[in-house]
PDB file of C-alpha atoms and ligand atoms in Angstrom:
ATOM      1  CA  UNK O 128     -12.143   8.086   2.383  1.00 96.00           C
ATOM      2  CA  UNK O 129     -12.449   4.767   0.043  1.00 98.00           C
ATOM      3  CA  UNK O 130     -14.870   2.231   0.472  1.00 98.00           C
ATOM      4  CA  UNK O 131     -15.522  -0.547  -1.367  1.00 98.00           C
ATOM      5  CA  UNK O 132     -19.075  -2.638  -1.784  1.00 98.00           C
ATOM      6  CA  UNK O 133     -19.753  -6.099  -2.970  1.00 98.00           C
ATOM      7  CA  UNK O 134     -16.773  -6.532  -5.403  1.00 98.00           C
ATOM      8  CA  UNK O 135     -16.489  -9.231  -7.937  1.00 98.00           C
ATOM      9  CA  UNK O 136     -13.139  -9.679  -9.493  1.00 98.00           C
ATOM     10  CA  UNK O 137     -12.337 -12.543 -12.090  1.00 97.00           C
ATOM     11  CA  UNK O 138      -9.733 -13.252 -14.361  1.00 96.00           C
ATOM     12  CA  UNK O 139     -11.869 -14.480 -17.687  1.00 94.00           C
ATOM     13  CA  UNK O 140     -13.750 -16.941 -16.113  1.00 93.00           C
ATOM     14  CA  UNK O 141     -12.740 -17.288 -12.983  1.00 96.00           C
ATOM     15  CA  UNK O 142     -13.647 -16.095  -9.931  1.00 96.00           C
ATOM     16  CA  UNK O 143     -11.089 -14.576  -7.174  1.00 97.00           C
ATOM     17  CA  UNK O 144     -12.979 -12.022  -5.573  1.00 98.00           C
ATOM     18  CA  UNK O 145     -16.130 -12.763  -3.749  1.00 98.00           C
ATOM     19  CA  UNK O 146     -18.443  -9.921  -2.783  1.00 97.00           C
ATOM     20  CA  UNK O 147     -15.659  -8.336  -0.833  1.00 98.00           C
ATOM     21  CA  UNK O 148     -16.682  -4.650   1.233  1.00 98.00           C
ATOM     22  CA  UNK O 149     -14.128  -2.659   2.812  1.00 97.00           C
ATOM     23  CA  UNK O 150     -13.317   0.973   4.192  1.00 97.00           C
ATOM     24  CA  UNK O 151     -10.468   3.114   5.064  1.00 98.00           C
ATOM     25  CA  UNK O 152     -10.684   6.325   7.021  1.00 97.00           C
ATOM     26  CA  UNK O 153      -7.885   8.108   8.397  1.00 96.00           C
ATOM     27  CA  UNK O 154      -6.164   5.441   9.631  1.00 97.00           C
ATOM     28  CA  UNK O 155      -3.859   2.539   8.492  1.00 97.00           C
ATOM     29  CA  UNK O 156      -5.667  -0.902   7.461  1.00 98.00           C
ATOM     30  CA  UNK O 157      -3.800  -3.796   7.474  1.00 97.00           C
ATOM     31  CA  UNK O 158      -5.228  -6.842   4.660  1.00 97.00           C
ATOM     32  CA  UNK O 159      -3.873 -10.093   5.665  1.00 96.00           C
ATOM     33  CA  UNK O 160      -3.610 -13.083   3.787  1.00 94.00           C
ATOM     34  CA  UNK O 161      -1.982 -16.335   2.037  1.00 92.00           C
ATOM     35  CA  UNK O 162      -0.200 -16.377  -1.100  1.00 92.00           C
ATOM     36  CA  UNK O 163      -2.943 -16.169  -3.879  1.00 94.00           C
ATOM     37  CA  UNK O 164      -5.952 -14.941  -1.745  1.00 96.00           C
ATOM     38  CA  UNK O 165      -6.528 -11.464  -3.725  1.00 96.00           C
ATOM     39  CA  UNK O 166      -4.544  -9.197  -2.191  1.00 96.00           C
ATOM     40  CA  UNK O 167      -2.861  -7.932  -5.136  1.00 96.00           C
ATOM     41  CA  UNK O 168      -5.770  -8.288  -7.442  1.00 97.00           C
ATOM     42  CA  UNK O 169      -7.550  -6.213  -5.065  1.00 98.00           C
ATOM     43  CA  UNK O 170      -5.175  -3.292  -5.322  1.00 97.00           C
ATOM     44  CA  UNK O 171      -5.126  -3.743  -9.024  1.00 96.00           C
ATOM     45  CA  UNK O 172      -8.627  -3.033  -9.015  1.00 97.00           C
ATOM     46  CA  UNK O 173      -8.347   0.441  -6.553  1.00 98.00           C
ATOM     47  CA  UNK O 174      -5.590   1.686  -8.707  1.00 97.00           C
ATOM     48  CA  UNK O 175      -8.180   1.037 -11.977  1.00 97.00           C
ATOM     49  CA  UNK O 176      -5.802  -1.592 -13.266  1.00 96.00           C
ATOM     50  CA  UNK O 177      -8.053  -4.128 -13.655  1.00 96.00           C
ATOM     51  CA  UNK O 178     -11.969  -3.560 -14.323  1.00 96.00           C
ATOM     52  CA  UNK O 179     -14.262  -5.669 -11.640  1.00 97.00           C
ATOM     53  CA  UNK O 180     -16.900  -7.476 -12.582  1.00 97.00           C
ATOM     54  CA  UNK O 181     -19.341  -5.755 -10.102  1.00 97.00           C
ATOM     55  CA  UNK O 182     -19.437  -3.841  -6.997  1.00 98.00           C
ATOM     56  CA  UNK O 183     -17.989   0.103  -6.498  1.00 97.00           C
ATOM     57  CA  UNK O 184     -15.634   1.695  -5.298  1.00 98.00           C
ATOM     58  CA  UNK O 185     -15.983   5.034  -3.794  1.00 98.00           C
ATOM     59  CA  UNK O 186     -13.019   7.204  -3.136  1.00 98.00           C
ATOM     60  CA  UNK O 187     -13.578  10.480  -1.663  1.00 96.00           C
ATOM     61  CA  UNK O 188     -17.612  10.339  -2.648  1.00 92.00           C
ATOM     62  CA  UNK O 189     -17.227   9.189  -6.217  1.00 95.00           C
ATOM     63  CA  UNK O 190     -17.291   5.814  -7.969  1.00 96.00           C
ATOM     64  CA  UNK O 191     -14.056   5.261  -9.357  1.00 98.00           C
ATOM     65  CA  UNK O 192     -14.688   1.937 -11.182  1.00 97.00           C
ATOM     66  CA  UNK O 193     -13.573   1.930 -14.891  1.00 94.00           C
ATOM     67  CA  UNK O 194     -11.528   5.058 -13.846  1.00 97.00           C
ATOM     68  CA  UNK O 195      -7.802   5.653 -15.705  1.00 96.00           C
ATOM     69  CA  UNK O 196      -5.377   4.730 -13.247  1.00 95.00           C
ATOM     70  CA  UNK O 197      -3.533   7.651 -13.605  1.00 94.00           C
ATOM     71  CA  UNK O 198      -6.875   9.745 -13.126  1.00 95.00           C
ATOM     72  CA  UNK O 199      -6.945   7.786 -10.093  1.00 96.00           C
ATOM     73  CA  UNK O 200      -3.677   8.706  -8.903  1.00 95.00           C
ATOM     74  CA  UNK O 201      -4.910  12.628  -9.449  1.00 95.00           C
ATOM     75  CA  UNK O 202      -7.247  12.216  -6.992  1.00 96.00           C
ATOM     76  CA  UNK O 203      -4.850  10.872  -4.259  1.00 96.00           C
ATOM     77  CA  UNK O 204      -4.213   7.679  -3.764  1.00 97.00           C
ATOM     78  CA  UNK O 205      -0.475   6.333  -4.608  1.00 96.00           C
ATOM     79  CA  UNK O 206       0.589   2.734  -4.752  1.00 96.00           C
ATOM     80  CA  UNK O 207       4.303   1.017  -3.661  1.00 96.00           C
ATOM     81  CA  UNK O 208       4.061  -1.829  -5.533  1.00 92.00           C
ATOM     82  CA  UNK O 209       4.975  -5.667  -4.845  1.00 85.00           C
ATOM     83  CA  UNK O 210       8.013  -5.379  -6.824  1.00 81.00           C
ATOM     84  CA  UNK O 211       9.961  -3.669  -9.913  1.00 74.00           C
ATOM     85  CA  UNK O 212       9.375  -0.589  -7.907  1.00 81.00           C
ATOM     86  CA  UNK O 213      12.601   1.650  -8.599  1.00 93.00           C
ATOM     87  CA  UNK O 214      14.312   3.105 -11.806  1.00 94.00           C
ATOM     88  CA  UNK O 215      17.230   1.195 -10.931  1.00 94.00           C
ATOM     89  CA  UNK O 216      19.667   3.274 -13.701  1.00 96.00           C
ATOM     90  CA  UNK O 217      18.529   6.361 -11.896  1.00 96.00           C
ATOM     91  CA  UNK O 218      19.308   8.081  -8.950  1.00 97.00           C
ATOM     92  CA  UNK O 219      17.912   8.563  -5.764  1.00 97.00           C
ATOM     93  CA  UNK O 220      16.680  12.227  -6.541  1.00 97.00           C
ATOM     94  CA  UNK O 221      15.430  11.116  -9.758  1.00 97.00           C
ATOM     95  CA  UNK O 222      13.116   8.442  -8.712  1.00 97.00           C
ATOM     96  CA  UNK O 223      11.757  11.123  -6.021  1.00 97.00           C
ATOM     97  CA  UNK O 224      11.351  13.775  -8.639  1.00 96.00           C
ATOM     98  CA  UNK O 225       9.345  10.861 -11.113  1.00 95.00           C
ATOM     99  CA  UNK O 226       6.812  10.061  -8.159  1.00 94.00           C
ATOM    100  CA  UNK O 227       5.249  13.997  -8.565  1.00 94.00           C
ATOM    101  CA  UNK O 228       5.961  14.052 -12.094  1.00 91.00           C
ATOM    102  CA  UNK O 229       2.388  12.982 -12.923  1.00 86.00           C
ATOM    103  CA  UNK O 230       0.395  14.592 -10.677  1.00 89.00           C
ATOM    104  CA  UNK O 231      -0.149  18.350 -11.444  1.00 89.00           C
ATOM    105  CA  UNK O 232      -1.145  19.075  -7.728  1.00 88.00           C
ATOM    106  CA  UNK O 233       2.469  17.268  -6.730  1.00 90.00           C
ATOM    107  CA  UNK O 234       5.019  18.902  -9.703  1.00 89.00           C
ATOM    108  CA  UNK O 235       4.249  22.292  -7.797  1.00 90.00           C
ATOM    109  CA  UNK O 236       5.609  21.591  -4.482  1.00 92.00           C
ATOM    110  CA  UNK O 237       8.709  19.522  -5.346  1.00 95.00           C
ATOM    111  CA  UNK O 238      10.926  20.775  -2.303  1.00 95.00           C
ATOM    112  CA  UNK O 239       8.847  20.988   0.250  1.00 95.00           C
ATOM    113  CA  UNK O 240       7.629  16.934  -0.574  1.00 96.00           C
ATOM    114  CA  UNK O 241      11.236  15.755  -0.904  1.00 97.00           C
ATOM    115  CA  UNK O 242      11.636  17.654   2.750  1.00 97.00           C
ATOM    116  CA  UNK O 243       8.984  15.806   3.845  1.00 96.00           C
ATOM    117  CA  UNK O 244      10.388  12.380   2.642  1.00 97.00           C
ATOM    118  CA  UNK O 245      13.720  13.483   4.495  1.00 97.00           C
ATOM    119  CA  UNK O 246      12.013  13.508   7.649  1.00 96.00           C
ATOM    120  CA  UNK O 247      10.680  10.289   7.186  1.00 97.00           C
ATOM    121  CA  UNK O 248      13.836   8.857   5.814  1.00 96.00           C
ATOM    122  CA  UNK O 249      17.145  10.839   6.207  1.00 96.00           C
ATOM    123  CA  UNK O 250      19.360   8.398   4.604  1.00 94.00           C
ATOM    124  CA  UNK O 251      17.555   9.365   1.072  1.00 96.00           C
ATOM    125  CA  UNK O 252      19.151  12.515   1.689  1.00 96.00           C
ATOM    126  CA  UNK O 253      22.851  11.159   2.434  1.00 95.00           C
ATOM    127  CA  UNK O 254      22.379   9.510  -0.929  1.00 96.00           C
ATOM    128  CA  UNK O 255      20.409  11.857  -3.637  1.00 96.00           C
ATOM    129  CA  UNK O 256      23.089  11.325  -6.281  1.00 97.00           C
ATOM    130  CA  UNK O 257      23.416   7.525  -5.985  1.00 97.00           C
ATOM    131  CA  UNK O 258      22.211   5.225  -8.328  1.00 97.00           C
ATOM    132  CA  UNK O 259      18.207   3.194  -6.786  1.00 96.00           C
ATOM    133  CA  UNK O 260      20.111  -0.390  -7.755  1.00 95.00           C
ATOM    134  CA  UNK O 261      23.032  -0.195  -5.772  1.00 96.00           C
ATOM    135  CA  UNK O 262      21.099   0.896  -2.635  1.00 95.00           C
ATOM    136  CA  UNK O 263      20.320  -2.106  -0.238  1.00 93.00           C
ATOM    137  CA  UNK O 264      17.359  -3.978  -0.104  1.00 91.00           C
ATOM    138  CA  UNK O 265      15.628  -1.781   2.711  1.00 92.00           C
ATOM    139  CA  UNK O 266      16.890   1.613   1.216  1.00 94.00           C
ATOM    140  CA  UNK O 267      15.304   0.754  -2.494  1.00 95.00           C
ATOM    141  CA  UNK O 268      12.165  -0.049  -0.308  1.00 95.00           C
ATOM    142  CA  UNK O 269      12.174   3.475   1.595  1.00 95.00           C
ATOM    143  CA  UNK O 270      12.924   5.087  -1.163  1.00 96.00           C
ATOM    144  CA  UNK O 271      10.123   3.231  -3.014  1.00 97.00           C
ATOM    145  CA  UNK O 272       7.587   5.005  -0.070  1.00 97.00           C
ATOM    146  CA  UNK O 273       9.340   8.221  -0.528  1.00 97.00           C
ATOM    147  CA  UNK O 274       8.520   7.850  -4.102  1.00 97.00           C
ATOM    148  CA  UNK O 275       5.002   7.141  -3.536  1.00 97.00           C
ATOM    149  CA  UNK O 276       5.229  10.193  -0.959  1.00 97.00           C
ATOM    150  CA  UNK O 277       6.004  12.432  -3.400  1.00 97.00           C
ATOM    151  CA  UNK O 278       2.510  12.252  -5.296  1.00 96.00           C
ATOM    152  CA  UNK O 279       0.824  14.100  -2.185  1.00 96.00           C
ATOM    153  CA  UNK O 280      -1.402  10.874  -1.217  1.00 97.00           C
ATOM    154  CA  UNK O 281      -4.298  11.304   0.721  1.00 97.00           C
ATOM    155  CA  UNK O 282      -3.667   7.194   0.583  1.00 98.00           C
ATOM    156  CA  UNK O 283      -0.801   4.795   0.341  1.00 98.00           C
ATOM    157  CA  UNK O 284      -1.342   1.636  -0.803  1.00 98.00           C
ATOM    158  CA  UNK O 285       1.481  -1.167   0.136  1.00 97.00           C
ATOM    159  CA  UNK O 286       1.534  -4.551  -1.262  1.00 96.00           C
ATOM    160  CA  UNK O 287       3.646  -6.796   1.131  1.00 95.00           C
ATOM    161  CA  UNK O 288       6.169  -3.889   2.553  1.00 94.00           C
ATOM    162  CA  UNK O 289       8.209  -6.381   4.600  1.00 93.00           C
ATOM    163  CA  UNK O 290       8.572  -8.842   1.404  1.00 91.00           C
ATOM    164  CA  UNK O 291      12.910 -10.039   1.105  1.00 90.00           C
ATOM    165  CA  UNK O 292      13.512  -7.852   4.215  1.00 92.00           C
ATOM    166  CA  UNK O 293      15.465  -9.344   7.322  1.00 92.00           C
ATOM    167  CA  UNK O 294      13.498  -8.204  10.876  1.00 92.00           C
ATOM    168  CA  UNK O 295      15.288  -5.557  11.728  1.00 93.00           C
ATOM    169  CA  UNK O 296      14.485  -3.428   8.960  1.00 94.00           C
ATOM    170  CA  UNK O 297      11.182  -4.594   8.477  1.00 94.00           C
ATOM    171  CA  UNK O 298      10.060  -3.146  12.102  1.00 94.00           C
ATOM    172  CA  UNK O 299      12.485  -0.041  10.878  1.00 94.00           C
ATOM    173  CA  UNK O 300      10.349   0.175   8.298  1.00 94.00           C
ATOM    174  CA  UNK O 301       7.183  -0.485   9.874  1.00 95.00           C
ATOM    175  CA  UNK O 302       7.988   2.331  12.290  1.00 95.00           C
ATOM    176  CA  UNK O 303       8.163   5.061   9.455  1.00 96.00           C
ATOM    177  CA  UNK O 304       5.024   3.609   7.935  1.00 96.00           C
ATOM    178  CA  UNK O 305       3.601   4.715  11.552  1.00 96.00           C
ATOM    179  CA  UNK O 306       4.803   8.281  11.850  1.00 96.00           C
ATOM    180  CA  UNK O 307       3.583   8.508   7.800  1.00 97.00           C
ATOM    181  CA  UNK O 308      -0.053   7.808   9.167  1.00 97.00           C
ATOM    182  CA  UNK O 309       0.466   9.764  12.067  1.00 96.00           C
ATOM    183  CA  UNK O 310       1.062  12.787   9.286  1.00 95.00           C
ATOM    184  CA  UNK O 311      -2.390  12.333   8.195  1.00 96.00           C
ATOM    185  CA  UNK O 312      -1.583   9.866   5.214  1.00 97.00           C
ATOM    186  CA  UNK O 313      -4.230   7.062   5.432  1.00 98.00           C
ATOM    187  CA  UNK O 314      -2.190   3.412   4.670  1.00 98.00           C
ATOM    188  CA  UNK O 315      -3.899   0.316   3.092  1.00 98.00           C
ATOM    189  CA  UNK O 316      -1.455  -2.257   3.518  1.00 97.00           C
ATOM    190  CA  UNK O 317      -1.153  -6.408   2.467  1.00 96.00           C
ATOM    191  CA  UNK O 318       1.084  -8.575   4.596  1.00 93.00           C
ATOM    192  CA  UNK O 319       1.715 -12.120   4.576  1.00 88.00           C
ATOM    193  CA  UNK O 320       3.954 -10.777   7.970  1.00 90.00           C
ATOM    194  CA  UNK O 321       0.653 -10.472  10.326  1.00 93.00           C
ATOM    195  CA  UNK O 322       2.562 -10.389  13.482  1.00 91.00           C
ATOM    196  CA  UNK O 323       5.049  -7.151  12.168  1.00 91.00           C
ATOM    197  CA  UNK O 324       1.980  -5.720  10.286  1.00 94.00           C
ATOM    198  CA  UNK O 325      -0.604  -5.642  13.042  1.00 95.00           C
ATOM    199  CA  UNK O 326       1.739  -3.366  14.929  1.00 92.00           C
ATOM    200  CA  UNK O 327       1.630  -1.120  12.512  1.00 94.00           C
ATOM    201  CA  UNK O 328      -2.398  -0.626  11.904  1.00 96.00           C
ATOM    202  CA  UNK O 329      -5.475   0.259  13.617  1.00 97.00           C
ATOM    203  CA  UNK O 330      -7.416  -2.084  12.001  1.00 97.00           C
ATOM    204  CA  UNK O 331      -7.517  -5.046   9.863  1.00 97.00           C
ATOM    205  CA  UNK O 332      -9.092  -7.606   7.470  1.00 98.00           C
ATOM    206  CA  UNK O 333      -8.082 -11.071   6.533  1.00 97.00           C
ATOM    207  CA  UNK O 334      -8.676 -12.242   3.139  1.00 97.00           C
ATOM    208  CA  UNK O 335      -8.414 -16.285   2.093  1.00 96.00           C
ATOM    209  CA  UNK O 336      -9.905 -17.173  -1.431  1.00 96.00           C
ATOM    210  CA  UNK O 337     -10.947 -13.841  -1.987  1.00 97.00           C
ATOM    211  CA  UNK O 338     -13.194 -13.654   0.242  1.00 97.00           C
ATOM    212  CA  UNK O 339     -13.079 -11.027   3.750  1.00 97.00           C
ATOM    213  CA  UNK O 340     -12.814 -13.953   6.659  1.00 97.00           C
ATOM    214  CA  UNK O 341     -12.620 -11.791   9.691  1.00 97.00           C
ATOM    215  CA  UNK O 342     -12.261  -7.574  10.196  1.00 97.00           C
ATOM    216  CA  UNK O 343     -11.707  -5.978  13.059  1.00 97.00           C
ATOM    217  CA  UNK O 344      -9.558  -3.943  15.178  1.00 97.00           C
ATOM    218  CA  UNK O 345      -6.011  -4.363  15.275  1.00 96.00           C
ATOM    219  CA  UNK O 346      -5.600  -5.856  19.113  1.00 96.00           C
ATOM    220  CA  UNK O 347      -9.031  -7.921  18.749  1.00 97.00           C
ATOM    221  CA  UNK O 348      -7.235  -9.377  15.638  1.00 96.00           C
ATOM    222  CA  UNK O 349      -3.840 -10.391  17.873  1.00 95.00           C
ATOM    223  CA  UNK O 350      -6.585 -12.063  20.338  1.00 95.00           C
ATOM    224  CA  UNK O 351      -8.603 -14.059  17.701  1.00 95.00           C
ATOM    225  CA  UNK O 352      -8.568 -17.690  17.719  1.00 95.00           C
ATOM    226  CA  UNK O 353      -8.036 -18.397  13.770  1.00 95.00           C
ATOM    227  CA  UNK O 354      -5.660 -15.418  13.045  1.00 95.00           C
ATOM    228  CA  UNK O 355      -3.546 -17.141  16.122  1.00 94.00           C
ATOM    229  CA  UNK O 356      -3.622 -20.650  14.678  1.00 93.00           C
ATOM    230  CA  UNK O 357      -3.229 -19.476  11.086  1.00 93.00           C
ATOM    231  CA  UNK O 358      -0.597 -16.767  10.560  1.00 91.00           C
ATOM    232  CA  UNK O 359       1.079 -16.339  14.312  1.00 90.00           C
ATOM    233  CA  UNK O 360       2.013 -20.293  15.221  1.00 83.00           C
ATOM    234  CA  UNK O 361       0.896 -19.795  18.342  1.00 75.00           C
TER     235      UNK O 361
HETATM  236  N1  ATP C 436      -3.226 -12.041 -14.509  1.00 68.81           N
HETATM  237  C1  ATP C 436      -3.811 -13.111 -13.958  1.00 68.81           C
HETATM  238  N2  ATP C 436      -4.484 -14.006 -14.714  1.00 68.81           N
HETATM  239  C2  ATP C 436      -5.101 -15.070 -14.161  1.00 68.81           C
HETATM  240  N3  ATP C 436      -5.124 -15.326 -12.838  1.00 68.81           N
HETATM  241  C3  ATP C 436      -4.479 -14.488 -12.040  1.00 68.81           C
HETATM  242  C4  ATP C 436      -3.776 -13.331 -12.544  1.00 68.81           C
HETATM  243  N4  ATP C 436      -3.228 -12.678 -11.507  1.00 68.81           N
HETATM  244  C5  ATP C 436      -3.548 -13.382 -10.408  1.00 68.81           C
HETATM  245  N5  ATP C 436      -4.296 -14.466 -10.715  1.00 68.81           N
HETATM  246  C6  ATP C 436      -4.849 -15.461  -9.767  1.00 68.81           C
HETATM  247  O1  ATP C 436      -5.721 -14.764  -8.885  1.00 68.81           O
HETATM  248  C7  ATP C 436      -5.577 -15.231  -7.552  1.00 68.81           C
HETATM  249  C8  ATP C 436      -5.189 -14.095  -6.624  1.00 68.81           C
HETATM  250  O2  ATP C 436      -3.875 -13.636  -6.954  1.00 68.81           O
HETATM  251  P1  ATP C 436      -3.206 -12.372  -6.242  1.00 68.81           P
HETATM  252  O3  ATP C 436      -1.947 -12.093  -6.954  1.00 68.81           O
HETATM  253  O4  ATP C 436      -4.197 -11.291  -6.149  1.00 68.81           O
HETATM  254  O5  ATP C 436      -2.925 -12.971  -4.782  1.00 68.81           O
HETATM  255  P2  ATP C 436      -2.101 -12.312  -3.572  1.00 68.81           P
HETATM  256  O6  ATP C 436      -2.983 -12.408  -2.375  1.00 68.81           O
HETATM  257  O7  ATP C 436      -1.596 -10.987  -3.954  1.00 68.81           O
HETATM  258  O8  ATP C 436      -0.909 -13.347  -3.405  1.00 68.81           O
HETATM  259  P3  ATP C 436       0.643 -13.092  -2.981  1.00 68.81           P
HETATM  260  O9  ATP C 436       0.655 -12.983  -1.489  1.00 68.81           O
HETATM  261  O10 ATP C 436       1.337 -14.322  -3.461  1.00 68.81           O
HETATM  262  O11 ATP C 436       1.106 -11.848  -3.667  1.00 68.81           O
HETATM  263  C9  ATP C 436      -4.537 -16.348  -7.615  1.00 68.81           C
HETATM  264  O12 ATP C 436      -5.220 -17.560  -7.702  1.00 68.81           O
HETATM  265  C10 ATP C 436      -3.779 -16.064  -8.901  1.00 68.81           C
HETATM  266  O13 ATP C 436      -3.290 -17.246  -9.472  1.00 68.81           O
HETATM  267 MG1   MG C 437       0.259 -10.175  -4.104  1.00 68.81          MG
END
């Protein structure tokens, strides 16, 4: 589905991507790593925000580097962003509605998408008429995924899910983010919570200076030695 080969990402001069190569299929990759390592500059890069220095990045067979983002979005993959993710002045419905209101292929099946998004989160439905900023915390967040939902992704792309959540709703929400992949929806997701977020994916990488550290599968990545010591304190 994407894969991505010997990427180069700097900011003017410097360097924060290192030859970096990584793949999703259908299944939900976890990208784990400190404050600063890349994560975010990474996903800026899928979502054609930010122009690499080298390196490609095929989605679906083609080379989306120097791409318009919202081309990009066309072809399937939809982002829930670190933060400033909601209308806030707008309702619940109205957020939905503004996730498929770009994407030609999405504006046509408006009902059955927001039925989809109920499934996944009922409480959206409970509250269509109430305005995104006076939700809590978790329910902006859902409805931030059900927003992203609503642009038909073939992938979701999270950056730090669990971020200013308390635990309970963070494995709430790391439970819907399961039965979203288990609807076919391939996830890329960033965490700086490894221990919630390797529950949640088949596989993972771990990213420190820009640079990929360690990949592999999900339970190997519980198991290993340095992902132990460095981001479980055990
Ligand atoms: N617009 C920018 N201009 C210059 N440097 C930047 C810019 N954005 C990020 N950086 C730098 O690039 C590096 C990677 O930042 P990035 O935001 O991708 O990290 P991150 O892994 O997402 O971190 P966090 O977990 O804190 O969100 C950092 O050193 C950061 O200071
Ligand atoms: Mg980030």
């Amino acid at each position: 589905m994407l894969e991505i080969k010997d990427l180069n990402v700097a900011y003017g001069k410097v360097p924060v991507i290192w030859d970096l190569s990584l793949k999703i299929d259908s299944e939900a990759v976890g990208l784990f790593g400190p404050n600063g390592a890349g994560k975010t500059t990474l996903i800026n890069c899928i979502l054609g925000l930010i122009r690499p220095v080298s390196g490609t990045i095929n989605f679906e067979g083609q080379n989306i580097v120097g791409m318009e983002t919202h081309k990009i979005a066309r072809l399937g993959i939809a982002l829930v962003p670190q933060e400033r993710e909601l209308f806030p002045l707008m309702s619940v419905e109205e957020n939905l509605k503004a996730g498929a209101a770009y994407i030609p292929h999405a504006r046509n099946h408006i009902v059955d998408s927001m039925n989809f998004v109920f499934t996944i989160f009922p409480v959206l439905k409970e509250r269509l008429s109430q305005k995104a900023g006076t939700m809590s915390g978790g329910e902006q967040r859902m409805l931030a995924v059900g927003r992203a939902l609503m642009a038909r992704p073939k992938l979701l792309i999270l950056d730090e899910p669990s971020v200013g959540l308390q635990p309970s709703i963070v494995i709430e929400m790391f439970a819907k983010l399961r039965q979203i992949k288990n609807e076919g929806v391939a996830i890329l997701l960033t965490e700086q919570n490894v221990k919630q977020g390797l529950k949640v994916i088949d596989r993972g990488y771990v990213i420190e200076n820009g640079r990929i550290v360690l990949e592999d599968e999900s339970k190997d990545l519980a198991q290993n030695e340095h992902v132990k010591k460095a981001y479980l304190g055990v």
